[in-house]
Coordinates of C-alpha atoms in Angstrom, one line a residue:
M1 CA -3.1 -83.7 48.5
K2 CA -1.0 -81.0 48.3
K3 CA 0.2 -79.9 51.9
I4 CA 0.6 -76.2 53.0
Y5 CA 2.0 -75.3 56.0
F6 CA 1.6 -72.0 58.1
F7 CA 1.0 -70.4 61.3
L8 CA -2.8 -69.5 62.0
A9 CA -3.7 -66.1 63.4
T10 CA -7.0 -64.5 64.4
L11 CA -7.6 -61.4 62.4
L12 CA -9.4 -58.7 64.6
V13 CA -10.4 -55.7 62.8
A14 CA -12.1 -52.7 64.6
G15 CA -15.3 -51.5 62.7
F16 CA -16.4 -48.3 61.6
S17 CA -20.0 -46.8 62.9
A18 CA -23.0 -45.5 61.6
C19 CA -26.8 -46.1 61.6
S20 CA -28.4 -48.2 59.2
D21 CA -31.0 -45.9 58.2
E22 CA -28.5 -43.1 57.8
V23 CA -28.9 -40.5 54.6
G24 CA -26.7 -40.8 51.7
L25 CA -26.2 -44.5 51.3
N26 CA -26.6 -45.0 47.9
V27 CA -28.6 -48.4 48.0
T28 CA -30.5 -49.5 44.8
P29 CA -33.7 -51.8 44.8
P30 CA -32.7 -55.7 45.7
Q31 CA -31.8 -57.7 42.7
S32 CA -33.1 -61.2 42.4
Y33 CA -30.6 -64.0 41.7
P34 CA -31.2 -67.7 41.8
Q35 CA -29.9 -69.3 44.9
E36 CA -27.1 -71.5 44.9
A37 CA -27.3 -75.1 45.5
P38 CA -24.5 -76.5 47.6
Q39 CA -21.3 -77.6 45.8
V40 CA -19.6 -81.0 46.4
I41 CA -15.9 -80.8 46.4
E42 CA -13.7 -83.8 47.0
G43 CA -16.8 -85.2 49.1
F44 CA -17.0 -82.1 50.9
T45 CA -20.6 -80.5 50.4
V46 CA -20.2 -76.6 50.6
A47 CA -22.8 -74.1 50.8
P48 CA -23.3 -70.5 50.9
G49 CA -23.4 -68.8 54.6
D50 CA -26.4 -68.3 56.3
D51 CA -26.2 -64.7 56.0
F52 CA -25.5 -64.4 52.4
K53 CA -28.7 -64.5 50.5
S54 CA -28.8 -63.7 46.7
D55 CA -32.2 -61.7 47.6
S56 CA -31.2 -59.9 50.6
P57 CA -28.6 -57.0 50.3
L58 CA -26.2 -56.5 53.1
V59 CA -26.2 -52.8 54.4
L60 CA -23.2 -52.7 56.7
T61 CA -23.5 -50.3 59.6
E62 CA -21.7 -49.0 62.5
E63 CA -22.9 -51.9 64.8
E64 CA -19.9 -54.7 64.4
Q65 CA -21.6 -57.9 63.3
V66 CA -20.6 -61.5 62.4
F67 CA -21.7 -62.9 59.1
Q68 CA -21.6 -66.4 58.0
V69 CA -19.7 -66.5 54.8
A70 CA -19.8 -70.3 53.9
K71 CA -20.5 -73.6 55.4
V72 CA -19.7 -77.2 55.1
T73 CA -22.9 -79.2 55.6
A74 CA -21.1 -82.6 55.1
T75 CA -17.5 -84.3 54.8
P76 CA -16.2 -87.4 54.1
V77 CA -14.4 -89.3 57.2
M78 CA -11.6 -86.9 58.4
A79 CA -8.7 -88.0 61.0
E80 CA -9.8 -87.6 64.6
G81 CA -9.2 -84.0 65.9
A82 CA -9.1 -82.7 62.0
T83 CA -11.3 -79.8 61.3
V84 CA -12.1 -77.8 58.2
M85 CA -10.4 -74.2 57.6
F86 CA -11.6 -71.9 54.7
R87 CA -9.9 -69.2 52.8
T88 CA -12.0 -66.6 51.0
E89 CA -11.8 -64.1 48.4
I90 CA -14.3 -61.5 47.0
S91 CA -14.4 -60.2 43.4
D92 CA -16.2 -57.7 41.4
T93 CA -16.8 -60.1 38.5
P94 CA -17.7 -63.9 38.3
D95 CA -14.7 -64.9 36.6
F96 CA -12.6 -63.3 39.5
G97 CA -10.2 -61.1 37.5
N98 CA -9.6 -58.9 40.4
V99 CA -9.8 -60.3 43.6
V100 CA -9.4 -59.4 47.4
A101 CA -8.8 -61.4 50.4
L102 CA -11.7 -61.3 52.9
P103 CA -10.5 -62.2 56.5
V104 CA -12.6 -65.1 57.9
T105 CA -12.6 -67.2 61.3
S106 CA -13.0 -70.9 60.7
A107 CA -14.9 -72.9 63.3
D108 CA -17.6 -75.6 63.4
N109 CA -17.0 -76.3 59.7
A110 CA -18.0 -72.6 58.9
A111 CA -16.4 -69.5 57.9
T112 CA -17.5 -66.1 59.5
T113 CA -16.5 -62.7 58.9
L114 CA -16.6 -59.1 60.8
S115 CA -18.9 -56.6 59.4
S116 CA -16.0 -54.2 59.4
D117 CA -13.8 -56.7 57.6
L118 CA -16.2 -57.2 54.8
S119 CA -16.8 -53.4 54.5
E120 CA -13.2 -52.4 54.2
A121 CA -12.7 -55.6 51.8
V122 CA -15.1 -54.2 49.3
K123 CA -13.9 -50.7 49.4
T124 CA -10.6 -51.9 48.5
L125 CA -12.1 -54.0 45.8
F126 CA -13.8 -51.3 44.3
N127 CA -11.4 -48.3 45.0
S128 CA -13.7 -46.4 46.8
K129 CA -14.7 -45.2 50.2
A130 CA -18.3 -44.3 49.2
P131 CA -21.4 -46.0 50.9
D132 CA -22.4 -47.2 47.5
E133 CA -24.1 -50.6 46.8
H134 CA -21.8 -53.2 45.0
T135 CA -22.0 -56.7 43.5
I136 CA -19.7 -59.0 44.8
Y137 CA -18.8 -62.7 44.1
L138 CA -17.2 -65.0 46.8
R139 CA -15.0 -68.2 46.3
N140 CA -13.9 -70.3 49.1
Y141 CA -11.0 -72.5 49.2
I142 CA -11.4 -75.6 51.6
Y143 CA -8.7 -76.7 53.9
I144 CA -8.4 -79.7 56.3
L145 CA -6.7 -78.7 59.4
D146 CA -4.6 -81.2 61.3
G147 CA -2.4 -79.7 64.2
T148 CA -0.5 -77.1 62.5
S149 CA -0.8 -78.4 59.2
A150 CA -3.3 -77.4 56.4
S151 CA -4.0 -79.4 53.2
L152 CA -5.6 -78.0 50.4
I153 CA -8.5 -80.3 49.4
S154 CA -8.8 -79.3 45.6
S155 CA -7.5 -76.3 43.6
M156 CA -11.2 -75.9 42.7
P157 CA -13.0 -73.3 44.8
A158 CA -16.3 -73.2 45.9
V159 CA -17.9 -70.1 44.0
F160 CA -21.0 -68.3 45.2
G161 CA -22.7 -64.8 44.1
A162 CA -23.7 -62.1 43.2
Y163 CA -24.6 -60.4 46.4
N164 CA -25.5 -57.0 46.8
V165 CA -23.1 -55.4 49.8
T166 CA -23.1 -51.6 50.8
P167 CA -19.9 -50.9 52.6
Y168 CA -20.1 -48.6 55.8
S169 CA -19.0 -45.0 56.2
N170 CA -19.0 -42.9 59.5
V171 CA -19.6 -39.7 57.4
I172 CA -22.0 -38.6 54.6
I173 CA -20.0 -36.3 52.2
E174 CA -22.4 -34.5 49.7
S175 CA -21.8 -33.5 45.9
A176 CA -21.2 -30.0 46.7
Y177 CA -20.9 -27.1 49.1
Y178 CA -21.5 -23.4 49.1
L179 CA -20.5 -20.2 51.0
I180 CA -23.3 -18.2 52.7
G181 CA -22.8 -15.2 54.9
D182 CA -22.3 -11.3 55.1
V183 CA -20.7 -11.9 51.4
N184 CA -24.0 -12.9 49.8
G185 CA -26.6 -11.3 52.1
W186 CA -26.9 -14.7 53.8
S187 CA -29.6 -15.7 51.1
F188 CA -30.2 -19.0 49.8
D189 CA -31.5 -17.5 46.6
N190 CA -27.8 -15.8 46.1
L191 CA -26.0 -19.2 46.1
S192 CA -24.5 -18.8 42.9
D193 CA -21.6 -20.7 41.1
N194 CA -19.3 -17.7 42.6
Y195 CA -20.1 -19.1 46.0
K196 CA -19.9 -22.6 45.1
F197 CA -16.6 -24.7 46.7
Y198 CA -14.3 -26.2 44.1
H199 CA -13.9 -29.9 43.9
S200 CA -12.0 -32.5 41.7
D201 CA -13.6 -34.8 39.4
K202 CA -12.8 -37.5 42.0
D203 CA -15.5 -39.4 44.1
V204 CA -16.0 -37.0 46.9
Y205 CA -15.0 -39.8 49.6
D206 CA -11.9 -40.6 47.7
D207 CA -11.1 -36.8 47.4
P208 CA -13.2 -35.0 50.5
V209 CA -11.4 -31.5 50.3
F210 CA -13.2 -28.6 48.7
T211 CA -12.1 -25.0 48.4
I212 CA -13.2 -21.6 47.6
T213 CA -11.4 -18.1 47.1
V214 CA -13.4 -15.3 47.7
Q215 CA -13.2 -11.4 48.6
M216 CA -14.5 -10.6 52.1
A217 CA -14.8 -7.2 53.9
A218 CA -13.7 -6.8 57.3
N219 CA -15.4 -8.8 60.0
S220 CA -17.3 -11.1 57.7
N221 CA -19.3 -13.9 59.1
F222 CA -19.9 -17.3 57.1
K223 CA -21.2 -20.6 57.4
I224 CA -21.3 -23.5 54.5
V225 CA -24.1 -25.2 52.9
P226 CA -24.3 -28.7 51.7
Q227 CA -26.1 -29.2 48.4
S228 CA -29.1 -31.0 50.2
S229 CA -29.9 -28.0 52.4
K230 CA -29.3 -25.6 49.3
D231 CA -31.9 -27.7 47.3
S232 CA -34.5 -27.6 50.3
G233 CA -33.6 -24.1 51.7
D234 CA -33.3 -25.8 54.9
W235 CA -30.9 -24.3 57.7
G236 CA -30.8 -27.4 59.9
G237 CA -27.9 -29.0 57.7
V238 CA -26.2 -26.0 57.4
L239 CA -22.7 -26.1 58.7
G240 CA -20.7 -23.9 61.2
N241 CA -18.4 -23.9 64.0
P242 CA -19.6 -24.8 67.8
E243 CA -18.6 -21.1 68.9
N244 CA -20.7 -18.4 67.2
G245 CA -18.3 -15.6 65.8
N246 CA -15.1 -17.9 66.1
T247 CA -12.2 -16.3 64.5
D248 CA -9.7 -19.0 64.6
L249 CA -8.1 -19.9 61.1
E250 CA -9.2 -23.7 61.6
G251 CA -11.7 -25.6 63.4
V252 CA -14.2 -28.3 63.2
L253 CA -17.6 -28.3 61.4
V254 CA -21.3 -28.8 63.2
A255 CA -24.4 -28.7 61.9
G256 CA -27.9 -27.9 63.1
N257 CA -28.6 -25.8 66.0
D258 CA -24.8 -25.9 67.4
A259 CA -23.7 -24.2 64.2
G260 CA -22.3 -20.5 64.9
A261 CA -20.8 -18.4 62.2
M262 CA -17.1 -18.5 61.5
L263 CA -15.6 -14.8 61.5
V264 CA -13.2 -13.5 59.2
E265 CA -11.6 -10.1 61.0
E266 CA -9.6 -8.9 58.2
E267 CA -10.3 -7.2 54.8
G268 CA -9.0 -9.0 51.5
W269 CA -9.3 -12.2 49.7
V270 CA -9.8 -15.5 51.6
K271 CA -9.3 -19.3 50.8
I272 CA -11.3 -21.6 52.6
T273 CA -10.8 -25.4 52.6
I274 CA -12.9 -27.9 54.1
N275 CA -12.5 -31.5 54.5
M276 CA -15.6 -33.2 54.8
L277 CA -14.3 -36.8 56.1
E278 CA -12.6 -35.2 58.9
S279 CA -15.4 -32.1 59.2
T280 CA -12.8 -29.6 59.5
Y281 CA -12.1 -26.1 58.0
T282 CA -8.9 -23.9 57.5
I283 CA -8.9 -20.3 56.6
E284 CA -6.1 -18.5 54.8
L285 CA -5.9 -14.9 54.7
L286 CA -4.5 -14.0 51.2
G287 CA -4.5 -10.0 51.7
N288 CA -5.0 -7.7 48.6
P289 CA -4.8 -9.8 45.3
L290 CA -1.7 -9.6 43.2
R291 CA -1.6 -7.0 40.5
Q292 CA 0.7 -8.7 38.1
L293 CA 2.4 -12.0 37.3
Y294 CA 5.8 -12.2 35.6
V295 CA 6.3 -14.7 32.7
P296 CA 10.0 -15.8 32.8
G297 CA 10.9 -18.4 29.8
A298 CA 13.0 -19.2 27.1
H299 CA 11.4 -16.3 25.0
Q300 CA 13.5 -13.8 26.9
S301 CA 16.7 -12.5 25.5
T302 CA 18.1 -13.2 28.6
V303 CA 16.3 -16.3 29.4
W304 CA 14.5 -17.3 32.4
D305 CA 15.2 -14.0 34.1
P306 CA 12.0 -13.0 36.1
P307 CA 12.9 -9.4 36.6
T308 CA 13.1 -8.5 33.1
A309 CA 10.3 -10.8 32.0
P310 CA 7.4 -9.7 30.3
I311 CA 4.0 -9.6 32.6
V312 CA 0.4 -10.5 32.6
F313 CA -1.8 -7.9 34.8
S314 CA -4.9 -8.0 36.8
P315 CA -6.8 -4.6 35.9
D316 CA -9.8 -5.4 38.2
L317 CA -7.4 -6.8 41.0
D318 CA -9.7 -10.0 41.0
W319 CA -6.7 -12.5 41.0
K320 CA -7.5 -12.9 37.0
F321 CA -4.6 -11.7 34.6
D322 CA -3.8 -11.0 31.1
G323 CA -1.2 -10.3 28.6
Y324 CA 0.4 -11.2 25.2
V325 CA 3.9 -12.3 24.5
Y326 CA 5.6 -13.7 21.4
M327 CA 7.0 -17.2 21.6
K328 CA 8.5 -19.6 19.6
A329 CA 7.5 -23.1 19.0
G330 CA 9.0 -25.2 21.9
N331 CA 9.4 -22.1 24.3
E332 CA 8.9 -23.3 27.9
F333 CA 7.9 -20.6 30.5
K334 CA 6.3 -20.3 34.0
F335 CA 4.4 -17.7 35.8
T336 CA 5.9 -16.4 39.1
S337 CA 4.4 -14.0 41.6
A338 CA 7.6 -11.7 41.9
P339 CA 10.5 -10.7 39.9
N340 CA 12.4 -13.5 41.4
W341 CA 12.1 -16.8 42.1
T342 CA 11.4 -16.6 45.6
G343 CA 7.7 -16.0 45.1
I344 CA 5.0 -18.5 44.0
N345 CA 5.8 -20.2 41.0
Y346 CA 2.9 -21.7 38.9
G347 CA 3.9 -24.6 36.6
N348 CA 2.2 -27.5 34.7
G349 CA -0.6 -29.0 36.9
G350 CA -1.6 -31.3 34.4
D351 CA -4.3 -31.7 31.5
G352 CA -7.0 -28.8 30.9
G353 CA -4.5 -26.1 31.4
E354 CA -4.4 -26.2 35.2
L355 CA -1.5 -24.6 37.0
S356 CA 0.4 -26.0 40.0
I357 CA 2.3 -24.2 43.0
D358 CA 4.3 -27.5 43.7
G359 CA 8.0 -26.7 43.2
G360 CA 8.8 -29.4 41.1
A361 CA 6.0 -28.9 38.7
G362 CA 7.1 -28.9 35.0
N363 CA 7.3 -25.9 32.7
L364 CA 4.7 -24.8 30.5
S365 CA 5.1 -24.4 26.7
V366 CA 3.6 -23.6 23.5
S367 CA 3.7 -25.8 20.2
A368 CA 4.0 -23.2 17.5
D369 CA 5.3 -19.9 16.9
G370 CA 3.0 -17.1 17.5
F371 CA 1.8 -13.9 19.5
Y372 CA 0.2 -15.5 22.4
R373 CA -2.8 -14.3 24.6
L374 CA -1.7 -15.6 28.0
T375 CA -4.6 -15.6 30.7
V376 CA -4.3 -16.9 34.3
D377 CA -7.3 -17.2 36.5
L378 CA -6.1 -17.8 40.1
S379 CA -9.5 -16.8 41.7
K380 CA -10.8 -20.4 42.2
E381 CA -9.2 -23.6 42.1
P382 CA -7.9 -25.2 40.3
Y383 CA -5.8 -22.5 39.0
T384 CA -5.8 -22.5 35.2
Y385 CA -3.9 -20.7 32.1
T386 CA -4.7 -20.3 28.5
A387 CA -2.1 -19.6 25.7
T388 CA -4.1 -18.6 22.6
A389 CA -2.1 -17.6 19.4
T390 CA -3.3 -14.6 17.8
E391 CA -3.6 -12.9 14.4
W392 CA -5.0 -9.5 14.6
G393 CA -6.9 -7.4 12.2
L394 CA -9.6 -4.7 11.8
I395 CA -13.2 -5.2 11.3
G396 CA -16.0 -2.8 10.9
D397 CA -18.1 -0.9 8.1
A398 CA -15.2 1.7 8.1
T399 CA -13.0 -1.1 6.3
S400 CA -13.2 -2.2 2.8
G401 CA -14.5 -5.7 4.3
G402 CA -17.3 -4.4 6.4
W403 CA -18.3 -6.4 9.3
D404 CA -17.8 -9.7 7.3
A405 CA -14.0 -9.8 6.8
S406 CA -10.9 -8.9 8.6
T407 CA -8.3 -6.3 7.4
S408 CA -4.9 -8.2 8.4
M409 CA -2.2 -6.3 10.4
E410 CA 1.4 -7.0 10.5
L411 CA 3.2 -7.9 13.7
N412 CA 6.4 -6.3 15.2
T413 CA 7.2 -9.2 17.4
A414 CA 9.8 -7.1 19.3
T415 CA 7.3 -4.5 20.5
G416 CA 4.3 -6.4 20.4
E417 CA 2.7 -4.0 18.0
W418 CA 0.5 -4.8 15.2
T419 CA 0.3 -2.3 12.4
V420 CA -1.9 -1.4 8.9
T421 CA -2.1 1.3 6.5
T422 CA -5.5 1.2 4.9
D423 CA -8.6 3.5 3.8
L424 CA -11.1 3.9 6.1
A425 CA -14.7 5.5 5.5
G426 CA -15.4 8.7 7.7
G427 CA -18.8 8.4 9.7
K428 CA -18.3 4.8 10.4
A429 CA -16.6 2.6 12.9
F430 CA -14.1 -0.2 13.2
K431 CA -12.8 -2.8 16.2
F432 CA -9.9 -5.1 16.5
R433 CA -10.4 -8.6 16.5
A434 CA -8.3 -11.7 16.6
N435 CA -8.1 -15.0 14.4
N436 CA -11.1 -13.7 12.0
G437 CA -13.5 -14.3 14.8
W438 CA -15.1 -12.5 18.0
D439 CA -14.0 -14.7 20.7
I440 CA -11.0 -12.2 21.3
N441 CA -11.9 -8.4 20.2
L442 CA -11.0 -5.0 21.6
G443 CA -12.6 -1.7 21.0
G444 CA -13.7 1.5 23.2
D445 CA -11.1 4.2 24.5
V446 CA -8.1 4.3 22.1
N447 CA -6.0 4.9 25.1
N448 CA -7.3 2.3 27.1
L449 CA -8.9 -0.4 24.8
T450 CA -11.3 -3.4 26.6
Y451 CA -12.4 -6.6 25.5
N452 CA -15.9 -6.3 23.9
G453 CA -15.5 -2.6 23.9
D454 CA -17.4 -0.1 21.8
N455 CA -16.8 0.3 18.0
I456 CA -14.1 3.0 17.2
P457 CA -15.6 6.0 15.3
V458 CA -13.4 7.4 12.1
A459 CA -14.3 11.3 11.9
S460 CA -13.3 11.4 8.1
S461 CA -12.3 9.4 5.1
G462 CA -8.6 8.7 4.2
T463 CA -5.5 6.5 4.4
Y464 CA -4.6 5.7 7.9
L465 CA -1.8 4.2 9.7
I466 CA -3.1 2.2 12.6
T467 CA -1.3 0.8 15.3
L468 CA -2.4 -1.7 17.9
K469 CA -0.3 -1.7 20.8
L470 CA -0.4 -4.7 23.2
G471 CA 3.2 -5.0 24.2
D472 CA 1.9 -3.2 27.8
P473 CA -0.8 -5.3 29.3
K474 CA -1.6 -2.4 32.0
A475 CA -3.2 -0.9 29.0
Y476 CA -3.8 -1.8 25.8
T477 CA -3.8 1.2 23.0
C478 CA -4.1 2.3 19.6
T479 CA -3.2 5.1 17.4
I480 CA -5.0 6.1 14.4
V481 CA -2.7 8.6 12.2
K482 CA -4.1 10.1 9.0
Q483 CA -1.7 9.8 5.9

């Protein structure tokens, strides 16, 4: 036999707690697997533990329990004083391609584990803190312990499974949360996506943080509605602070009759963050929204110079910004909140056009030469941006192409102006649109063009020099000059 020498220690792990009938456990109906027969290894008869039965799922709770994992029911003759010891691993597949050690205690020819150890091992194995049911497989290596020396009797373990186990979590985290309060009339009917907290695409137990940015009047009260309460219209599950009217910028969340409203005293934009694993909240007072962001980068004549950088503008003061910048392929850039580098800098936040305020975030870039429409949305997390290359033209029954084909315009890259000289028909109308489509179009007042604005009328027929001016995002304008 192969001899292995080591020190033995008893593993004691404190357990988590929750009632077995607690809501939120994702337990599927029991599956039926054939009960395994004992396995004989080098004369040792090894059987599944009394608490591991294929037709009886284990739902772990706050009550610490001791589960028998495996047992030896018959042994060959051993030296006086020698005992049987177990080493146990669990896996999510019967071939044990991925394993996690399960702490066990060996005594009386059996291996036992604490429910808290089993719960943590399952969470580690499946890389999830959620109280979801999982199917596991166990393998047990058998040793003969003689004094401080242990001998592995065979490299062939006793393998048992499949067993359904639901790990324990002492909190229930729901899929979504909503803001309710003075901002939306305390109405369950008004819990639209505008009042839904943002969450990442991770499991809520792996990422328990939810955020929302919203504009509030002075002295606004609010609470937080879990998805289940929204669905049922039940105020009993709504979350608040133990003190009604609490003005602290951080605190704990409670539910039911003890839940009072949180109070925001100052007018302005507010970012609320909740951590549902800790049942806490924080409030950030953002004040009045930014009017503009600067776009420094390689596209500037003096590169990466915030004071002289073009801007994107927020006409509605809603944390949504828009503007146009000409860039060449490979140009890198960022957005900044100030005409310097001391404000908030917004860089590459990953796939999907996300922005990051991390100081180490990478630069943004474009892949081709073009006149780019840049948009930024800081009204909710994740912060996002778009960079859309545009080619502009005229469209309308006043043009030769009617409403079916655009009349192309020519760009002045230095000024951001698009021009064309063309014939227009009097008594009819036109608009400006980008990329021969309707996703981006401008119309309405020639001194303040707006997206999806009205058609622009033409008083009389003739040849016109038309100039679309997109260099200043504070007001997109055009001139229509008869030749």
